[in-house]
Tab-separated table of C-alpha atoms in Angstrom:
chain	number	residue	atom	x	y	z
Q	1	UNK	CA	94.444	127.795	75.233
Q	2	UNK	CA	94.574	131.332	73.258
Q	3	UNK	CA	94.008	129.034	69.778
Q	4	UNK	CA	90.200	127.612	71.654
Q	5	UNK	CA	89.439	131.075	72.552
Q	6	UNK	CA	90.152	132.411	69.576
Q	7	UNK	CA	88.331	129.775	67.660
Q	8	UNK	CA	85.145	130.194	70.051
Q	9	UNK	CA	84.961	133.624	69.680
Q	10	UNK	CA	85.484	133.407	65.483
Q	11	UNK	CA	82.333	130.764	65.493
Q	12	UNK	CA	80.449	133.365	67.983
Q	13	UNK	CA	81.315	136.581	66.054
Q	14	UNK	CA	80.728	135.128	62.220
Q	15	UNK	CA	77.176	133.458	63.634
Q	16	UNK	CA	74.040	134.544	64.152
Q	17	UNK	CA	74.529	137.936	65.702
Q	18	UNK	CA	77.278	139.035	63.209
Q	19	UNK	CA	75.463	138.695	60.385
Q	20	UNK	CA	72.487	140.969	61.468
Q	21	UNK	CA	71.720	144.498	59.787
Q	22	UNK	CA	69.534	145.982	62.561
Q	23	UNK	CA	68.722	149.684	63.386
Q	24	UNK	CA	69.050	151.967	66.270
Q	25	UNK	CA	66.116	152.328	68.089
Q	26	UNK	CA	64.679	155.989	68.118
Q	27	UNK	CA	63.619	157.970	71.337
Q	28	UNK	CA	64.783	160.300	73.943
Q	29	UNK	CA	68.166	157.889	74.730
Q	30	UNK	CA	70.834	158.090	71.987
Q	31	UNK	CA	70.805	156.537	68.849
Q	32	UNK	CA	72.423	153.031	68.810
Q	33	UNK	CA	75.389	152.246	66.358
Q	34	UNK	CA	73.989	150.445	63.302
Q	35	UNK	CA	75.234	146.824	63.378
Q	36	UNK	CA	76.758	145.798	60.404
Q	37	UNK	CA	77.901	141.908	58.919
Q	38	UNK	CA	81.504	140.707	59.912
Q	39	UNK	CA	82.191	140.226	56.810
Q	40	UNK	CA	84.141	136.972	55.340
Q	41	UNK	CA	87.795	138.145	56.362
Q	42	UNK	CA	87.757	137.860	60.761
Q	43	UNK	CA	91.098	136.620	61.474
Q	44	UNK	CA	91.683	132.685	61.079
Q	45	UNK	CA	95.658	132.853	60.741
Q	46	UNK	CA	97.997	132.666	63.273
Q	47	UNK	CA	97.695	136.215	65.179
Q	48	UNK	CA	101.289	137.776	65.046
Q	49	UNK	CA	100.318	140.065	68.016
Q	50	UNK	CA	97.957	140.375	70.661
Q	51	UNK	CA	97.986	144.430	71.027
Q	52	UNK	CA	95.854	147.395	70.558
Q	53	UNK	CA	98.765	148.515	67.957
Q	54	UNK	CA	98.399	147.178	64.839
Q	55	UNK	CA	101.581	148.787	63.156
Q	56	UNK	CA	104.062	146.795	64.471
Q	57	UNK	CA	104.369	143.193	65.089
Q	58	UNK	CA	106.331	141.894	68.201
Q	59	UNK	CA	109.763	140.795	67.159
Q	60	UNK	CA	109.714	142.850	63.940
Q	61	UNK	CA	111.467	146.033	63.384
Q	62	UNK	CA	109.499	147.564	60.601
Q	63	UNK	CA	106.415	149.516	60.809
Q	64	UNK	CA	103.319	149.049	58.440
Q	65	UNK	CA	102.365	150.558	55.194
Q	66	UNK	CA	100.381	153.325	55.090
Q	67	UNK	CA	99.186	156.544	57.281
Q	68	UNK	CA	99.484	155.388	60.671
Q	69	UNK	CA	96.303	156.647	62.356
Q	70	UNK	CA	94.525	156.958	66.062
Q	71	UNK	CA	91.266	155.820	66.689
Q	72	UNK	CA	89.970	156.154	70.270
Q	73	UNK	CA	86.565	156.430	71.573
Q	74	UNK	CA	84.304	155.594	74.218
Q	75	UNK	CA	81.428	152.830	74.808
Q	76	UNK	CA	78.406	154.095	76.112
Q	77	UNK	CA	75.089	152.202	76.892
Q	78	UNK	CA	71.908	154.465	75.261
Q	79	UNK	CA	71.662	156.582	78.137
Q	80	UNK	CA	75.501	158.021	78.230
Q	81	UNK	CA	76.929	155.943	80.650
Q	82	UNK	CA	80.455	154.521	79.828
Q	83	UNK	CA	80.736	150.710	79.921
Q	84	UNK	CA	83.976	149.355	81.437
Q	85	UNK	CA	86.162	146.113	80.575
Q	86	UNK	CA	84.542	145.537	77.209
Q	87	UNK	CA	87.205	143.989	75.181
Q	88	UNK	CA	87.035	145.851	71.739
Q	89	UNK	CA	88.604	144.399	68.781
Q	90	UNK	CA	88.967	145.682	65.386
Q	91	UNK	CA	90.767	143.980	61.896
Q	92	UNK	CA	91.257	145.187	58.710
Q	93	UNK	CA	93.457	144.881	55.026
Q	94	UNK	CA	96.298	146.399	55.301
Q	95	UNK	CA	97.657	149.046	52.911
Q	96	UNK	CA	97.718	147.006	49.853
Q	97	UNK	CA	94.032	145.825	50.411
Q	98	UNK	CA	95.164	142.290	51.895
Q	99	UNK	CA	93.491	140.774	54.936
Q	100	UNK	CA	94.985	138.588	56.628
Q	101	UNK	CA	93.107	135.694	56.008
Q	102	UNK	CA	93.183	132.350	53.780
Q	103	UNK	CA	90.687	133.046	51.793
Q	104	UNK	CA	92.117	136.087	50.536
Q	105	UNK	CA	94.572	134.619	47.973
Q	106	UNK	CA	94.823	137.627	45.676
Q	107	UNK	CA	97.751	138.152	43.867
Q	108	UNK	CA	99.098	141.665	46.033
Q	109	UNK	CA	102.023	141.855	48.669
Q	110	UNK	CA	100.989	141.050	52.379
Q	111	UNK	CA	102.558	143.902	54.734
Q	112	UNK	CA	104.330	141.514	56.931
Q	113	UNK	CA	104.352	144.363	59.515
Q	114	UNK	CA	101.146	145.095	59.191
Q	115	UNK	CA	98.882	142.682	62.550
Q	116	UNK	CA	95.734	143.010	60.439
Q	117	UNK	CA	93.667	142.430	63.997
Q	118	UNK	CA	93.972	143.911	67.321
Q	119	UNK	CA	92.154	144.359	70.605
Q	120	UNK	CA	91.554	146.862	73.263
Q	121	UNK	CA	89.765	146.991	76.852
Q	122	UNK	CA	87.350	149.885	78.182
Q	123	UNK	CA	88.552	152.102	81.426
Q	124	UNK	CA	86.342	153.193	83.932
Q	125	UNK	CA	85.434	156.078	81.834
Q	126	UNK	CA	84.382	153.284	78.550
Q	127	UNK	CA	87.936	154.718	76.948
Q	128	UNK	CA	89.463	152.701	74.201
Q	129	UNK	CA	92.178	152.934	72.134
Q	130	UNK	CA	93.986	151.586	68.844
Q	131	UNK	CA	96.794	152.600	66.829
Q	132	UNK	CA	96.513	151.161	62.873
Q	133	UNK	CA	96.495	152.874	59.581
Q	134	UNK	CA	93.661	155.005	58.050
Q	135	UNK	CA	91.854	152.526	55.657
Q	136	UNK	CA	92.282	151.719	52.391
Q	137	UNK	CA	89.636	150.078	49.597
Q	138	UNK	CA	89.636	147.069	48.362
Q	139	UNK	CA	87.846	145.027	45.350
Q	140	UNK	CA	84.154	146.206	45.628
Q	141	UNK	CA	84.366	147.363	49.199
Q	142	UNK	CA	85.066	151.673	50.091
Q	143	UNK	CA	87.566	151.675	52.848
Q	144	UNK	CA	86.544	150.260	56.487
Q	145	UNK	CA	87.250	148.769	59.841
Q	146	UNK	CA	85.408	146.319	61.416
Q	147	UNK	CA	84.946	146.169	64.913
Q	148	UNK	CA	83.557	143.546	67.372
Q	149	UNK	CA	82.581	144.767	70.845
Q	150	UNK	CA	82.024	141.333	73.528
Q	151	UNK	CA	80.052	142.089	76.696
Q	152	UNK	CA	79.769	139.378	79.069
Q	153	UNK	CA	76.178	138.051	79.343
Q	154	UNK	CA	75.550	139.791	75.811
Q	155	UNK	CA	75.482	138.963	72.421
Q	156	UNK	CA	78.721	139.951	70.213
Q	157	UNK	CA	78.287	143.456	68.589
Q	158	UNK	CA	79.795	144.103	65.134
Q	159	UNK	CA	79.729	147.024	63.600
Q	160	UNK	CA	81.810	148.744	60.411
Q	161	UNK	CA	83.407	152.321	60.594
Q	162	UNK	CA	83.552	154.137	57.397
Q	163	UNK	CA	86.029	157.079	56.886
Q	164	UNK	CA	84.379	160.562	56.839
Q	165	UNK	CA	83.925	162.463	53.320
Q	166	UNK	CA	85.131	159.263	51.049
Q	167	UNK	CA	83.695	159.865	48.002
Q	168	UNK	CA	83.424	155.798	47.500
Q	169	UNK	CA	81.058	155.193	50.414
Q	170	UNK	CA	78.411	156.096	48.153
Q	171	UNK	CA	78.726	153.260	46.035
Q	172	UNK	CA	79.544	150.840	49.065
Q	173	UNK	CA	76.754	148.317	49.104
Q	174	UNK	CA	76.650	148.491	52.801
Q	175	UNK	CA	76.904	151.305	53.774
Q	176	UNK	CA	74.349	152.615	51.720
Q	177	UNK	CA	71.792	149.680	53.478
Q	178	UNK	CA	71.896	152.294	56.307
Q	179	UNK	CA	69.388	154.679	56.494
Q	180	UNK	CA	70.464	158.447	55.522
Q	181	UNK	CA	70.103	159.880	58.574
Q	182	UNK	CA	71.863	157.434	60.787
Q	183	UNK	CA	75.069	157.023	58.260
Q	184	UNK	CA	76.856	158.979	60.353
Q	185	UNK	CA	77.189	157.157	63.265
Q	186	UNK	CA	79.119	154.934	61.291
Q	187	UNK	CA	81.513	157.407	60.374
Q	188	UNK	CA	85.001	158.740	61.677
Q	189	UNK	CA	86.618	162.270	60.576
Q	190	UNK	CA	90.581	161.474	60.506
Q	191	UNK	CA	91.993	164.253	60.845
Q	192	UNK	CA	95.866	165.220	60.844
Q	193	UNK	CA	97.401	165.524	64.224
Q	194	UNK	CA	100.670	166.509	64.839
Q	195	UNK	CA	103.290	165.764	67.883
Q	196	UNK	CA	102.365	162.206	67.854
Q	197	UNK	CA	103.773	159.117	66.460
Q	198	UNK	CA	100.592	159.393	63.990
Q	199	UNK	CA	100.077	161.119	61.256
Q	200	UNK	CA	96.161	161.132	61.491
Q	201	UNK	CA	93.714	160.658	64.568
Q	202	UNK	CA	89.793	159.799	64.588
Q	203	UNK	CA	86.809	159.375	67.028
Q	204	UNK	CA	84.372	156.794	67.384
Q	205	UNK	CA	82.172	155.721	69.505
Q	206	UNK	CA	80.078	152.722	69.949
Q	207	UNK	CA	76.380	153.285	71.711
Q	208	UNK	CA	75.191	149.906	72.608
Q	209	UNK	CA	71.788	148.444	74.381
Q	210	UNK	CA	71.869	148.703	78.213
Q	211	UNK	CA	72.352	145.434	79.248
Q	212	UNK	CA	75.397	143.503	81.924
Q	213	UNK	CA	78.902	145.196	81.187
């Protein structure tokens, strides 16, 4: 039953609205997050783990490569008020720049304790929270997450969150398809924290279109 879902939601997410490059609209409400493409990498193997932490992987007693990071946030409609129960989902490569996907056969070590893909659910107050590893580049790409927000009774949003002062996004061929002055709602600051399990935290959050939470 998980596999269907999973393949429903992978046909829904790489489809018409994932694909789409539109712009916040301007006015008096907050500016909307830029969407950005999926990209060709959304999960299609075998999830290892079904979690909002992507550094470990049920039944494994290693952690994954790289600075383990925070990212939290909130999801707000345009006019500031938190949306509830949105499933949020994010995936990335892991530290050696390897998604885990099967059409990326390049010849570099998969972290085996790295999930790769993870998901998350909004609290009353839109709250959400993941635990992965600050980003790393890849071939032709400055380092990312993507993220996929699902509302019921609304299209998939997908977005991409860039890292804050990398000196590659400048080059990155989509990120700099974003207007100037709305790049940096598209960006997270992570930041060393200490007294957690993490070596780095960040912020985002995603401002969507009104519509049925």
């Amino acid at each position: 039953m998980g596999d269907t879902i999973d393949r429903r939601r992978r046909q829904l997410l790489l489809g018409g609205a994932a694909g789409l490059l539109t712009l916040p609209a301007l006015g008096a409400k907050r500016l909307l997050t830029p969407r950005q493409t999926a990209g060709p990498f959304y999960p299609d193997l075998p999830l290892l783990d079904r979690d909002n932490d992507l550094t470990r992987v049920q039944g494994r007693a290693g952690v994954a490569e790289g600075r383990i990071a925070d990212l939290s946030g909130r999801v707000l409609d345009a006019s500031g008020r938190p949306l509830s129960g949105v499933r949020v989902e994010i995936w990335q490569c892991d530290n050696n720049g390897r998604y885990r996907h099967s059409r990326d056969d390049r010849q570099v070590p998969m972290d085996e304790n790295f999930q790769g893909f993870g998901h998350s659910y909004s609290d009353k107050q839109g709250r959400y929270r993941f635990r992965s590893i600050r980003p790393v580049p890849y071939p032709g790409r400055t380092p990312h997450i993507h993220a996929a927000v699902l509302r019921e009774g609304m299209p998939p949003f997908v977005t991409q969150i860039y890292v804050a002062g990398e000196p590659r996004n400048s080059e990155d061929f989509l990120f700099r398809r974003i207007p100037t002055e709305l790049r940096p709602l598209v960006l997270a600051d992570f930041r060393p924290v200490t007294g957690r399990e993490a070596e780095l935290a960040a912020q985002f959050d995603f401002v969507l279109v009104e519509g049925i939470a």
